[in-house]
Each structure stands twice: as C-alpha cells, then as structure tokens.
Coordinates of C-alpha atoms in Angstrom, one line a residue:
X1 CA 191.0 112.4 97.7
X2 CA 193.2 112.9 94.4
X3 CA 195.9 110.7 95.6
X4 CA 192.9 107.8 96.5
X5 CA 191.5 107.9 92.6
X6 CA 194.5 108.5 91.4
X7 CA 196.0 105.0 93.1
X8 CA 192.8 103.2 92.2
X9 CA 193.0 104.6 88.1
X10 CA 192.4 101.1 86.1
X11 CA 191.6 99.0 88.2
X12 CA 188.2 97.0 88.3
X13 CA 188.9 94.7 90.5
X14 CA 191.8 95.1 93.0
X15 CA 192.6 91.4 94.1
X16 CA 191.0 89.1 90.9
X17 CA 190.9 89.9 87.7
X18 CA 187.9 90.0 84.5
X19 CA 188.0 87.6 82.2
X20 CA 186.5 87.6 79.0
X21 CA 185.1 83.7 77.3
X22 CA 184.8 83.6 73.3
X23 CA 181.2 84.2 73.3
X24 CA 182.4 88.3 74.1
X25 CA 180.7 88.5 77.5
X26 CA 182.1 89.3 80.3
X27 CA 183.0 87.1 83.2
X28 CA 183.9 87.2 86.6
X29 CA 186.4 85.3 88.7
X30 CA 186.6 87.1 91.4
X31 CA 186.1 85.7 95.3
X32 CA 182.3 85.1 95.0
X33 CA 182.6 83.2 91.7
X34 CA 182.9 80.0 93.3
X35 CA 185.6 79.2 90.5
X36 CA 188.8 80.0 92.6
X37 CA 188.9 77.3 94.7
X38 CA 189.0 74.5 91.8
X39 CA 191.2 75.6 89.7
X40 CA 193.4 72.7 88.4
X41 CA 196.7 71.4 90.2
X42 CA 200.1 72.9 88.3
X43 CA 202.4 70.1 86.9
X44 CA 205.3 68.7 88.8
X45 CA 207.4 70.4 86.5
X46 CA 206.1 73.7 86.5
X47 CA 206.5 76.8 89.0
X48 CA 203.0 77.5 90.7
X49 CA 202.3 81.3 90.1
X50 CA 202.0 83.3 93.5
X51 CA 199.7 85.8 94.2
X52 CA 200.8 89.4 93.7
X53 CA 200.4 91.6 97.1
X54 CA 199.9 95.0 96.0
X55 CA 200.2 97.3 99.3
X56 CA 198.7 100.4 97.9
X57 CA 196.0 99.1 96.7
X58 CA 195.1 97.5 100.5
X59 CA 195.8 101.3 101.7
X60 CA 193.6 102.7 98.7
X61 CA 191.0 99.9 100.1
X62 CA 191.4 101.2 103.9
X63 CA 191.3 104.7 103.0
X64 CA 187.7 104.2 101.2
X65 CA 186.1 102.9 104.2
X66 CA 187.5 105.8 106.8
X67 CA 186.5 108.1 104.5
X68 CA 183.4 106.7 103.9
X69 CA 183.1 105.9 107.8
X70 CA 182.1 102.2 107.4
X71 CA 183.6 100.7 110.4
X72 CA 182.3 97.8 111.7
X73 CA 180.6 98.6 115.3
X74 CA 181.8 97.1 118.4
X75 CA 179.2 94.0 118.9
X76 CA 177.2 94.4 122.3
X77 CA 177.1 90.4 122.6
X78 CA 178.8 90.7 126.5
X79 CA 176.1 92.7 127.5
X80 CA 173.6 89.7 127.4
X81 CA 173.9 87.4 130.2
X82 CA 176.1 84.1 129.3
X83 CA 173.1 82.2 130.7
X84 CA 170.8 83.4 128.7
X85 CA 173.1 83.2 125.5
X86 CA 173.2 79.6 126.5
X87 CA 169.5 78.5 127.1
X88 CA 169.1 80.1 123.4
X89 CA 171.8 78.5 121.8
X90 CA 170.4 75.1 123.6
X91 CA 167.1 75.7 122.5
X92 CA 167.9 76.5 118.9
X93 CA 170.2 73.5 118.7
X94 CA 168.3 71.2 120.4
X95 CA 164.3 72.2 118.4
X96 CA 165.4 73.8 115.5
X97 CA 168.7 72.9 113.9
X98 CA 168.0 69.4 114.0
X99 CA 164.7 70.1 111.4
X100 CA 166.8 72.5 109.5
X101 CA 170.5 71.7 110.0
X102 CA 171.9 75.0 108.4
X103 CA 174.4 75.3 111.3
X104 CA 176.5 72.6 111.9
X105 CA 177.1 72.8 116.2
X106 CA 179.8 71.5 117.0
X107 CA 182.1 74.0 114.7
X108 CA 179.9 77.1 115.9
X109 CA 180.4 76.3 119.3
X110 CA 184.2 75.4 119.0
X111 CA 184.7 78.8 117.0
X112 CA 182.5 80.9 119.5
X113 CA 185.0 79.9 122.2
X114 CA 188.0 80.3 119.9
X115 CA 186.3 83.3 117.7
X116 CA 187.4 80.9 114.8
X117 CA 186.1 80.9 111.1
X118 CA 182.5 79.1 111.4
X119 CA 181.6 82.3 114.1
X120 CA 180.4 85.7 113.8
X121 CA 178.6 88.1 116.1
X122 CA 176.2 88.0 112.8
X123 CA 175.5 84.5 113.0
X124 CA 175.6 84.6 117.0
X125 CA 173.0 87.2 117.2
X126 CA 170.9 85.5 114.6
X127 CA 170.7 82.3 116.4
X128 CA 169.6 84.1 119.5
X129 CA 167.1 85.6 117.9
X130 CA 165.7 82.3 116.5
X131 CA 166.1 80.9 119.6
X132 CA 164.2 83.5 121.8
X133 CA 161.2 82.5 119.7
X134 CA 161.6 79.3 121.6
X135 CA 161.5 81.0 124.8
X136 CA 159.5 81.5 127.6
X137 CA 161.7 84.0 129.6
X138 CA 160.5 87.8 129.6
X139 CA 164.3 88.8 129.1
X140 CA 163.7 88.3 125.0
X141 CA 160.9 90.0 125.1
X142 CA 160.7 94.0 123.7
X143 CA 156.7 93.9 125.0
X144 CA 156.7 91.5 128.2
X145 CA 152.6 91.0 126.8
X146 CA 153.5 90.8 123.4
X147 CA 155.2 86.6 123.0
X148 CA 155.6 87.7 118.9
X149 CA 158.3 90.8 120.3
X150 CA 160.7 87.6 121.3
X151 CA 164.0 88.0 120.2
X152 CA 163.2 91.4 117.9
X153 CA 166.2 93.0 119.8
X154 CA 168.2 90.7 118.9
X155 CA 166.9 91.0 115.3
X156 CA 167.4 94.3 114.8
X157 CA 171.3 93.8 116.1
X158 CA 171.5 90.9 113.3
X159 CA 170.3 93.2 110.7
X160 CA 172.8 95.8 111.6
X161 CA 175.6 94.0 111.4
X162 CA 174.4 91.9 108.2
X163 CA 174.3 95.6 106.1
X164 CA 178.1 95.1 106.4
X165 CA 178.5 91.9 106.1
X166 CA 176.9 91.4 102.8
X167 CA 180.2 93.6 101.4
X168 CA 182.6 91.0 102.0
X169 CA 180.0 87.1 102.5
X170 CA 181.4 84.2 103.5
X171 CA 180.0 80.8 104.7
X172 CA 178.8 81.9 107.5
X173 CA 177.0 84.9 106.4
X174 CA 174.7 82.6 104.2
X175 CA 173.5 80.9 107.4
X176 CA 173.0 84.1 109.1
X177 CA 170.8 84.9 106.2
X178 CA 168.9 81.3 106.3
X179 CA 168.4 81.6 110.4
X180 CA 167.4 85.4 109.9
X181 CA 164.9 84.3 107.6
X182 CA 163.5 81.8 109.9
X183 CA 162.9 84.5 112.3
X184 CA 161.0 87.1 109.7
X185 CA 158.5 83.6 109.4
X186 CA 158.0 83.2 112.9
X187 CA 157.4 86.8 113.4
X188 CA 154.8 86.7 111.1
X189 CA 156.5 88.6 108.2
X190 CA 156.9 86.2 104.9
X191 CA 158.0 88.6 102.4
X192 CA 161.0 89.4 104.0
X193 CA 161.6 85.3 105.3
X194 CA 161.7 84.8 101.5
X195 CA 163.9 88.0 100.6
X196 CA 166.5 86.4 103.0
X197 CA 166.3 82.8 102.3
X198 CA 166.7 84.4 98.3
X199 CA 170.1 85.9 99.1
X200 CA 171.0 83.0 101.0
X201 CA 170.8 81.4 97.7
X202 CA 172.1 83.7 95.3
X203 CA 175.8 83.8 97.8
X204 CA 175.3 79.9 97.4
X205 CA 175.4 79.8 94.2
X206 CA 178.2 82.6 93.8
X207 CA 180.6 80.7 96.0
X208 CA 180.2 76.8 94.0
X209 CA 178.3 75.5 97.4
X210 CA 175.5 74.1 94.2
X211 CA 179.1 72.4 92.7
X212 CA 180.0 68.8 93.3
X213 CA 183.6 69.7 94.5
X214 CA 184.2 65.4 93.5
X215 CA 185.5 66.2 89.8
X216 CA 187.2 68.9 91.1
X217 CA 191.2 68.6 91.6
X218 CA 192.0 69.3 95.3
X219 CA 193.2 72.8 96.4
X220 CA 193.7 74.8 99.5
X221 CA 191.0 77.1 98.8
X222 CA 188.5 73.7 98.0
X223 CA 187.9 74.0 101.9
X224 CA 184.7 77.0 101.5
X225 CA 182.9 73.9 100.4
X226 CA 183.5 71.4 102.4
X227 CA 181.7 70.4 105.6
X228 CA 184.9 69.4 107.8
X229 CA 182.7 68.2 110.5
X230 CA 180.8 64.9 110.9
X231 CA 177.4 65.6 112.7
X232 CA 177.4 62.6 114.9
X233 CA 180.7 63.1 116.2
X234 CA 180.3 63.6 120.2
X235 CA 182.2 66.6 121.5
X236 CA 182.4 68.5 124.9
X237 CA 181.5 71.4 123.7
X238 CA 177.9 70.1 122.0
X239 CA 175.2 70.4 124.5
X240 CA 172.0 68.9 122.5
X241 CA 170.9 65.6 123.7
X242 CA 172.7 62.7 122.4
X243 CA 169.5 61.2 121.1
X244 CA 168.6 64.2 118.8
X245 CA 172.3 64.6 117.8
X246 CA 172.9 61.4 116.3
X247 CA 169.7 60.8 115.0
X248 CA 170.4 64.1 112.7
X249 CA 172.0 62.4 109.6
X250 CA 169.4 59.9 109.3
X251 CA 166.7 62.4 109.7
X252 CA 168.0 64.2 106.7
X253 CA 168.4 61.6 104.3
X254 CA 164.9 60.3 105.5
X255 CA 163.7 63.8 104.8
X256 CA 165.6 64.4 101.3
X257 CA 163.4 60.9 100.0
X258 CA 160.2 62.0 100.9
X259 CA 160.5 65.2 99.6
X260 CA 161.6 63.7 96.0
X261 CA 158.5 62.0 96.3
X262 CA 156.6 65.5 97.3
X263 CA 158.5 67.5 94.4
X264 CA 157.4 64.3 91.7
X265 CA 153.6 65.1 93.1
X266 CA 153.6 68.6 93.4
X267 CA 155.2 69.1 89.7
X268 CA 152.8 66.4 88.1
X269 CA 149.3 67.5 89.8
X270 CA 149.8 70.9 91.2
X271 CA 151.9 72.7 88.5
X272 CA 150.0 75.2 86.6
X273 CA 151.0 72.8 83.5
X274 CA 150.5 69.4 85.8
X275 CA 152.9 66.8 83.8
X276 CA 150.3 64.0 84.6
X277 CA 147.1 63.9 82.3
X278 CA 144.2 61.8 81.7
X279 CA 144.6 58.4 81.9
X280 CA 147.8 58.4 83.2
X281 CA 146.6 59.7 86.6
X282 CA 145.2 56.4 87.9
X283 CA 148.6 55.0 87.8
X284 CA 150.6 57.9 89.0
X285 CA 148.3 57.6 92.2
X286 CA 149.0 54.2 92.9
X287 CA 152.5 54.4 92.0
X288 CA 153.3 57.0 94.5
X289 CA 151.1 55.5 97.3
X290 CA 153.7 52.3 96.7
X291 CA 156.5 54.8 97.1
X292 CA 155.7 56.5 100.0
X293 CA 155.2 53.4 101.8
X294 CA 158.4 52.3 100.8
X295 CA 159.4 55.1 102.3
X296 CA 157.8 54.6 105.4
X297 CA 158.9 51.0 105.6
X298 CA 162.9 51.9 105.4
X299 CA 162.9 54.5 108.2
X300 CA 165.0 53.7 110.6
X301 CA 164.0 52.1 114.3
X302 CA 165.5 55.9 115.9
X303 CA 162.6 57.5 113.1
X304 CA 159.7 55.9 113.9
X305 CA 156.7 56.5 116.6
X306 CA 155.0 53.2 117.6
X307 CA 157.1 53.7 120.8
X308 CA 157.8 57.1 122.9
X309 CA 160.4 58.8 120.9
X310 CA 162.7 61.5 122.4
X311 CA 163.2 63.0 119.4
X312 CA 160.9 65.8 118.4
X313 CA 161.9 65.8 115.2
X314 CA 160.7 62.2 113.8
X315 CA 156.9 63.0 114.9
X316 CA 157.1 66.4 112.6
X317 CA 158.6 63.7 109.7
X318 CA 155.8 61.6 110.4
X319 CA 153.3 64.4 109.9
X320 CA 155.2 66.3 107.1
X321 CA 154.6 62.3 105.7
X322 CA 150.8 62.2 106.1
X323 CA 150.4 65.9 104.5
X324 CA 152.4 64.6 101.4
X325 CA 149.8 61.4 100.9
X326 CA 147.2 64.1 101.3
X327 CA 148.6 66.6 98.5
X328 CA 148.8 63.4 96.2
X329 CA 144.6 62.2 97.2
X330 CA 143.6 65.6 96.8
X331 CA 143.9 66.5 93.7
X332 CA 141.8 63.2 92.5
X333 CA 138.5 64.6 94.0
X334 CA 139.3 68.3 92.8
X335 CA 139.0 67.4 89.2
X336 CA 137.3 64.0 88.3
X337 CA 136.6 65.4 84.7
X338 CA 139.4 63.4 83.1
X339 CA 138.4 59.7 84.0
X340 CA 137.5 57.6 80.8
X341 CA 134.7 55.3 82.4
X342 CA 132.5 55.7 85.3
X343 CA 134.4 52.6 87.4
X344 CA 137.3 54.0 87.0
X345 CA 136.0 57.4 88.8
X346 CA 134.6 55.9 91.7
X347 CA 137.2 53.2 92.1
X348 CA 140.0 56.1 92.1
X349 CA 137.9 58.8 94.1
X350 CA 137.2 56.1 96.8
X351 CA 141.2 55.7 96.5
X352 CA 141.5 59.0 97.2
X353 CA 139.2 59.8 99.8
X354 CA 140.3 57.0 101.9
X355 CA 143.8 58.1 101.3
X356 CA 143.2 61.6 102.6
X357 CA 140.6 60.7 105.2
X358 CA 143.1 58.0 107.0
X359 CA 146.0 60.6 106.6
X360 CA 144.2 63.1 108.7
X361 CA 143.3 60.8 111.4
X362 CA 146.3 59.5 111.6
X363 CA 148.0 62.8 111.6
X364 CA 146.1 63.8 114.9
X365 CA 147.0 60.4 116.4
X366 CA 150.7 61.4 115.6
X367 CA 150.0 65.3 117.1
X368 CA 148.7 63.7 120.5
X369 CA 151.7 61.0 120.7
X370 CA 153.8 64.5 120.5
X371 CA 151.8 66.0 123.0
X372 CA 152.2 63.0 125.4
X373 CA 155.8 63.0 125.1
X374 CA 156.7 67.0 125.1
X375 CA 153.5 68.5 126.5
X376 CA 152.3 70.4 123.7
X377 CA 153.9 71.8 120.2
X378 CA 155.4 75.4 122.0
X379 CA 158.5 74.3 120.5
X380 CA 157.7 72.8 116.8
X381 CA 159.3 73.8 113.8
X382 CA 156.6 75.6 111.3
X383 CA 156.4 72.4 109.3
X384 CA 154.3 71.5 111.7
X385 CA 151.7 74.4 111.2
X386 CA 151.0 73.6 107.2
X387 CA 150.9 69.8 108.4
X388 CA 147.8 70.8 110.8
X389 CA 145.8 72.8 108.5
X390 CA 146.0 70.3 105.5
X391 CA 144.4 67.7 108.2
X392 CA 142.0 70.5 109.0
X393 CA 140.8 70.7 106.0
X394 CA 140.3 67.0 105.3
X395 CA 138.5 67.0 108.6
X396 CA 136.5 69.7 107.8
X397 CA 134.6 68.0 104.5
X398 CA 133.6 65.1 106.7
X399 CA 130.2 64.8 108.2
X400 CA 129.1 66.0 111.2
X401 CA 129.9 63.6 114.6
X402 CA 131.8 63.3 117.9
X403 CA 135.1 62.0 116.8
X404 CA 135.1 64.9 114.4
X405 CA 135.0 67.4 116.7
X406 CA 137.7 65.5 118.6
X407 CA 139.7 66.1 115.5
X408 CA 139.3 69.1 115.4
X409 CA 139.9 69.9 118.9
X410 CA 143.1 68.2 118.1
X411 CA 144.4 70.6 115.0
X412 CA 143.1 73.8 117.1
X413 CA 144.9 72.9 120.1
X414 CA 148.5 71.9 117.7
X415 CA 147.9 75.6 116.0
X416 CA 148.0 77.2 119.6
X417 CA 150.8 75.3 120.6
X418 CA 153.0 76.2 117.7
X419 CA 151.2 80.5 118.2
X420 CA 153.3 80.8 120.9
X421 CA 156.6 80.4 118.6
X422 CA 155.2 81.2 115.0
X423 CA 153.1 84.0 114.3
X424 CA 151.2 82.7 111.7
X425 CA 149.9 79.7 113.4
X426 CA 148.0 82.5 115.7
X427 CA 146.2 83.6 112.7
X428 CA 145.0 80.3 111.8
X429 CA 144.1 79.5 115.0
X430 CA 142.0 82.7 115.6
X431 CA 140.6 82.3 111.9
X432 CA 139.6 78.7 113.0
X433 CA 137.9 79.5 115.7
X434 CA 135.6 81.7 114.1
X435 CA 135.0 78.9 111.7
X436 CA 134.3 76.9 114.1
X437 CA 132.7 78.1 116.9
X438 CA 131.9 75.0 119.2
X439 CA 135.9 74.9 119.9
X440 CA 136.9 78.1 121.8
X441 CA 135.4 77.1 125.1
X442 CA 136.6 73.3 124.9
X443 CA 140.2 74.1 124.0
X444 CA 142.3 76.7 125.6
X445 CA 145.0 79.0 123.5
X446 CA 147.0 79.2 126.6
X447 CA 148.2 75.6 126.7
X448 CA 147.9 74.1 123.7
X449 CA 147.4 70.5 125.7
X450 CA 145.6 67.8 124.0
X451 CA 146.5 64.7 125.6
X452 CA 143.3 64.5 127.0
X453 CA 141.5 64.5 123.9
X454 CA 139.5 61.0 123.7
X455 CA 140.2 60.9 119.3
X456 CA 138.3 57.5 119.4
X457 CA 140.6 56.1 117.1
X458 CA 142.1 52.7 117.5
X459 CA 143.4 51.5 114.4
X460 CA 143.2 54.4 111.5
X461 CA 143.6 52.2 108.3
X462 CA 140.4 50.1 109.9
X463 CA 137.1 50.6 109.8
X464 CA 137.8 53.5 108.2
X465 CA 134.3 54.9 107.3
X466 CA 132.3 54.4 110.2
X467 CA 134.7 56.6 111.6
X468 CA 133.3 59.6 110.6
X469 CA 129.7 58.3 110.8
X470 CA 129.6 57.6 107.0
X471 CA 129.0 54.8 104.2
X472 CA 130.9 53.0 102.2
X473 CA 130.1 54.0 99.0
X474 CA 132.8 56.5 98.8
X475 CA 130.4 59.7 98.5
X476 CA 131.8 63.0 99.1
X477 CA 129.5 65.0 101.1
X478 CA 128.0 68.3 100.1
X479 CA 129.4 71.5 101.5
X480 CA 126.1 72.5 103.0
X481 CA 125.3 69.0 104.8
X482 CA 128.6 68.4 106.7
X483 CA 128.2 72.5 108.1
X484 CA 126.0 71.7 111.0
X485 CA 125.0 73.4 113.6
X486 CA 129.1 73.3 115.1
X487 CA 130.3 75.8 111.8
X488 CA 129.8 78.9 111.1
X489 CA 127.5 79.5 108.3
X490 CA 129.8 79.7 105.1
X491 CA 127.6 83.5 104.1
X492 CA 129.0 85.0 107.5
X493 CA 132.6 84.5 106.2
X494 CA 134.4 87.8 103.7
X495 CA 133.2 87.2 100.3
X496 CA 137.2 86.3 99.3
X497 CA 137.3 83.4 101.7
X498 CA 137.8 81.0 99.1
X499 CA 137.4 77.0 100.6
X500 CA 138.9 77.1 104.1
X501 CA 141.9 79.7 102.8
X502 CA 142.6 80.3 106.6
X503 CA 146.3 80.7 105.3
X504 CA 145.6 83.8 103.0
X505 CA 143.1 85.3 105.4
X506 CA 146.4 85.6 107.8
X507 CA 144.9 88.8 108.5
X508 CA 141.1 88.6 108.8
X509 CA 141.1 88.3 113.1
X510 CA 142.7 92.4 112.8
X511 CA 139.9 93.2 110.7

C-alpha cells in the first residue's frame, strides 16, 4: 500500500492535466471536458507534441481497482435466448427509437456483432429492458400476472453494470442512461426517469455533444461528436421496416419545428412570469395558430394521415400536434381578466374554444385511424398518454350527449392501450373510470380496441358546435351543468383533486 501512494504522490490527475484561467479558478481539461478533442491543428512547421505514457502510473491505476475489488463482472447476456434478444431489439427499434432516436441502429447492431465502440452489455441490457415493455411474451416478465414486472430483470442487470460504468462514460453510456430512463417512466417511477435523463445531460455537456464541432479545427479525437452514420442508409444488419427507417430524419426535423412552436407557447402563457401580457395576447394567439398550420402544411406526403400510414410514429406527431393547439387555446379561457373591451373577449374566447374543442375531436379521429391500422396503442410511445388526457379534458367541459361519450370511450380505450406498456397510463385510466362511470362496462381494459367506436364525426373543423349539442354563441358551460348523470359527482372525488388532475392523483386507485 506504501509503494501505491507513494507512486501516486502529486499527482491529481494521472493522464490530463489542471489548468488554471486568469480569473484564478480552477479548470479542468481532462477526458470529460469536452475540450480535448478541438484543440487547434499545430503548424506545418512545428513538431506536434506526443502524449507521455507513464507505465507506473497505469500499474498504480490497476493496482487501485484489485485492491479495491472493482472488476467488472462477467455479463450474463448468452444466457438469454438470441431469439428473444432479437424480438426486443426489433421491438425497441422498430416503436420506440424511431419517436426518440437516441440510438442510432445500424452502428449498435454492426458493433454488437463485432463488440465494436457504439456497443456495451450496458447499453444491450438497457434496450432489452425497454423493449420487454413492448412485449407480450411471459419470458420478460419477473410476475407472469404482473405486465408492469416486464423487463425489471433486465433492469436490475443494467443498473449493475452502469455503477461502473459511470467511472470511466463514454457515448454510449449517455444512451444507456436516456433508454434506462425511459424504462423508470414506463414502470411507473418518474423520479428516477428524470434522475437518469439528468445525468444523461450533465456527461453531454462534459464531453462538447452541446458544441457545434463546425468552428472547430478537425482532429482525431473530433470523432466523440460526430454521428458517422446516416439514418436512412439501408444495411443488412437493420431489421426495422424500411418505411419507419427512412421516414426517421424527416420525423425529427418535423418534430424539432413543432416543438419551437410548443417551447414559444409554453414560455409566453405558461411560465410562472408568462412573457405575453395584456393586449398582446390576441395577437400571439393568432400568430401561432398561423404557425402551426404552417407547420402542418409542410409535412411531408410519408408524415401525414389522410391515407393508412405504416408508420406509427406520424399518427403520435399528429396528436403531439393537436395537444400543442390545445396548450396555446387554453390558457385564453383560464384567465379572460386581461381583455381591454368586451368584443375582444368573446371574439378571442370563441377563438379559443373552437380551437381546443376541434383539436380534441380531431385528436380521437387521429387515435381511431391508429387503431384501424395497428390494432390498438399496446405499443405507443408515452407521448401518446399526455396527448389523450389533454383531449380528455377538453371533452370533459363539454355538455352532456352521445358523441361525447363516444369521445370519451375513445381516450379511455387509448389510455388502456398504452397501460399495458406504461404504467402511468394505468393510473389514468383507473382514475378515469371512477370519474366516469358509464365507461367501464362499454370499454374493456384488456384490449384497448376502439375501431368500432361510431365518433360521429365527419368533418371536425365543420359544424363544429352542434357537435357537442351546443350554440353558437361561444359560451363555456358551467362545471355543474355538463356533470350529468354519466360523471361522478365532483363532492365524491379527494378534496385535493384539483380540475381533472388525473395525472397527480397517479396514485388515488391504491388508496
């Protein structure tokens, strides 16, 4: 033990070194800096300095970890049957990496056959663990009657091997950390979903992946962040349909501009310091309704839904779409306080209503095209769930009639769909019902089918209000009119309810 401090006396840092700017603080440039790998390009006439390879100090380095015994354990990945590795790995790549493309196929397949650079047992556990939430095969399962225990065997291997890990990250451990936090979601736990997704973006940020590496000279080590891999390239070893896999690109870039739009709308009417006041709101609505269908104009033939689409992914973009038009109405019949002349209230409130009104119906319309085409919503990604209960809601505030309840039907059986996959969705569903309890016996949680759900709806953005059985003069109905005899009376509900929070009262159904 003398002879391992004694080799390791002065030094801080064993392969970088500290450097110190004119301000007197401290600063690192060691591997997780991100500064490394852009340093500039030495002169033709100059010598480039090597790196010094100091062979006690790699002994001093080995000799700390057998003492400490932290050797990395044998990964147990051969024990899981290749065909189940593979219907995983399909089923992640083909429902969830398209939505949220933090793992880029065709180098994670190429490396797991090679054990190159872009694979880890980390990561490989991690994506079967996301992908057993897609599932239906007992194998994944700890509790064969329990669908949330899906892939939390493989979970606990990811976590095991992500302690050690996190000593020496890379690239590939930050997309462990993003798919790992995926799973805590669907599993139901947030807090640790958002402690992941949090360290995923601290290593970002410590190895440059939040620098534009464009004004940056080109070097050998420039590589950590850079995506060498073009996503529509075709290769043998990509199994996801060729549909999904070339439509990825676009679906990013279509995604990226509508949620510039969400962040300008969220930031100006939901901040707890909205940038947006008074008379300026009038025009920020109209403004952003022009935007969005702008945006909704430009997607491309492969993105849209007025024809059978086989990719999953565009009818989630469609609903993430409606839910944004939603968060911009809502707030306009929240807080009317602020218009400057009674026309101007009702003309923007009418606006509004009709906004959010045509935005849920349409967002059903869009749930039961998904349903005709895949079945039901078993294998959704989460966006999906938040789309749902902001149509909910919107549904909920209308009067009492038949295509209402339709409506409704349609939300509960979308949240059932997506229970099977995402914990939290069962909550809200089971919360739902209680609220309303003319559904339970017209839609069943098993299936989640609503294709044949009669919505009534022919043309969303006509006729809108004799839709839901009301007049034209852009009245909001009471809370206590549109109740009903098919809800439950709002006193039977816990006293912190709030107005329709089914998302806080995740766990009111284990009460």
């Amino acid at each position: 033990m003398d002879s391992l401090c004694e080799s390791l006396k002065g030094q801080l840092s064993l392969d970088e070194s500290l450097n110190f700017d004119k301000d007197g603080e401290m600063r690192y440039f060691g591997p997780t800096s991100g500064r490394l790998g852009f340093q500039d390009l030495p002169s033709s006439g100059g010598n480039r300095k090597t790196s010094q390879y100091d062979p006690q100090a790699d002994a001093a380095l080995n000799s700390i970890d057998d003492y400490l015994g932290l050797t990395v354990p044998s990964p147990m990945i051969d024990e899981i049957p290749i065909s189940l590795q593979n219907e995983l790995i399909n089923l992640y790549s083909t429902w969830e990496q398209p939505w949220y493309p933090i793992v880029d196929e065709t180098l994670f397949r190429e490396s797991m056959n090679s054990l190159g650079k872009y694979w880890s047992p980390l990561l490989h556990y991690s994506i079967l663990a996301l992908g057993s939430r897609y599932s239906d095969s007992l194998q994944v399962r700890l509790d064969s009657n329990d669908p949330n225990s899906a892939g939390l065997e493989l979970l606990s291997q990811a976590k095991s091997l992500l302690h050690l890990e996190m000593e020496n990250p890379t690239l590939v451990t930050i997309q462990a950390l993003g798919v790992i936090g995926m799973v805590y979601f669907a599993i139901g736990k947030d807090a640790a979903g958002w402690l992941h997704h949090g360290m995923a973006d601290r290593l970002c940020l410590d190895m440059g992946l939040n620098m534009d590496p464009a004004g940056f000279a080109s070097t050998d080590q420039q590589g950590a962040v850079e995506l060498p891999s073009d996503m529509d390239d075709s290769a043998e070893t990509v199994e996801t349909p060729p549909e999904i896999r070339k439509t990825v690109v676009p679906l990013q870039r279509a995604l990226i501009g509508l949620c510039k739009i969400t962040e300008n709308i969220l930031l100006s009417m939901w901040g707890p310091k909205p940038l947006v006041k008074g008379m300026e709101r009038p025009e920020f609505l109209e403004s952003n309704l022009l935007a969005l269908k702008s945006w909704f104009y430009d997607l491309p033939q492969h993105l849209r839904i007025d024809r059978p689409n086989p990719v999953p992914q565009a009818y989630t973009l469609h609903m993430v779409y409606h839910t944004t038009k939603i968060l911009l109405a809502k707030p306009f019949l929240m807080d009317p306080c602020y218009y400057d002349s009674p026309d101007t209230r009702t003309k923007t409130m009418e606006k509004a209503q009709t906004v959010c009104r045509d935005s849920a119906k349409t967002m059903c319309v869009v749930a039961q095209k998904y349903c005709r085409t895949f079945g039901n919503f078993r294998r959704s990604p989460i966006s999906a769930m938040h789309s749902t209960l902001s149509a909910a809601r919107v549904i909920l505030e209308e009067p009492d009639c038949p295509s209402k309840r339709n409506q409704l039907r349609i939300c509960l059986a979308a949240l059932d769909g997506l229970s099977r996959a995402w914990q939290p969705a069962r909550h809200i569903a089971s919360n739902f019902r209680k609220l309303c309890p003319m559904l339970p016996n017209e839609v069943s949680p098993e299936d989640g089918n609503i294709t044949a759900v009669d919505l009534d709806i022919h043309d969303p953005a006509h006729n809108a209000f004799d839709m839901f059985g009301t007049t034209n003069n852009g009245a909001i109905p009471e809370l206590h009119d549109m109740l009903g005899t098919d809800l439950a009376a709002w006193s039977q509900l816990p006293d912190d309810y709030g107005y329709f929070d089914l998302l806080n009262q995740a766990t009111w159904d284990r009460a």
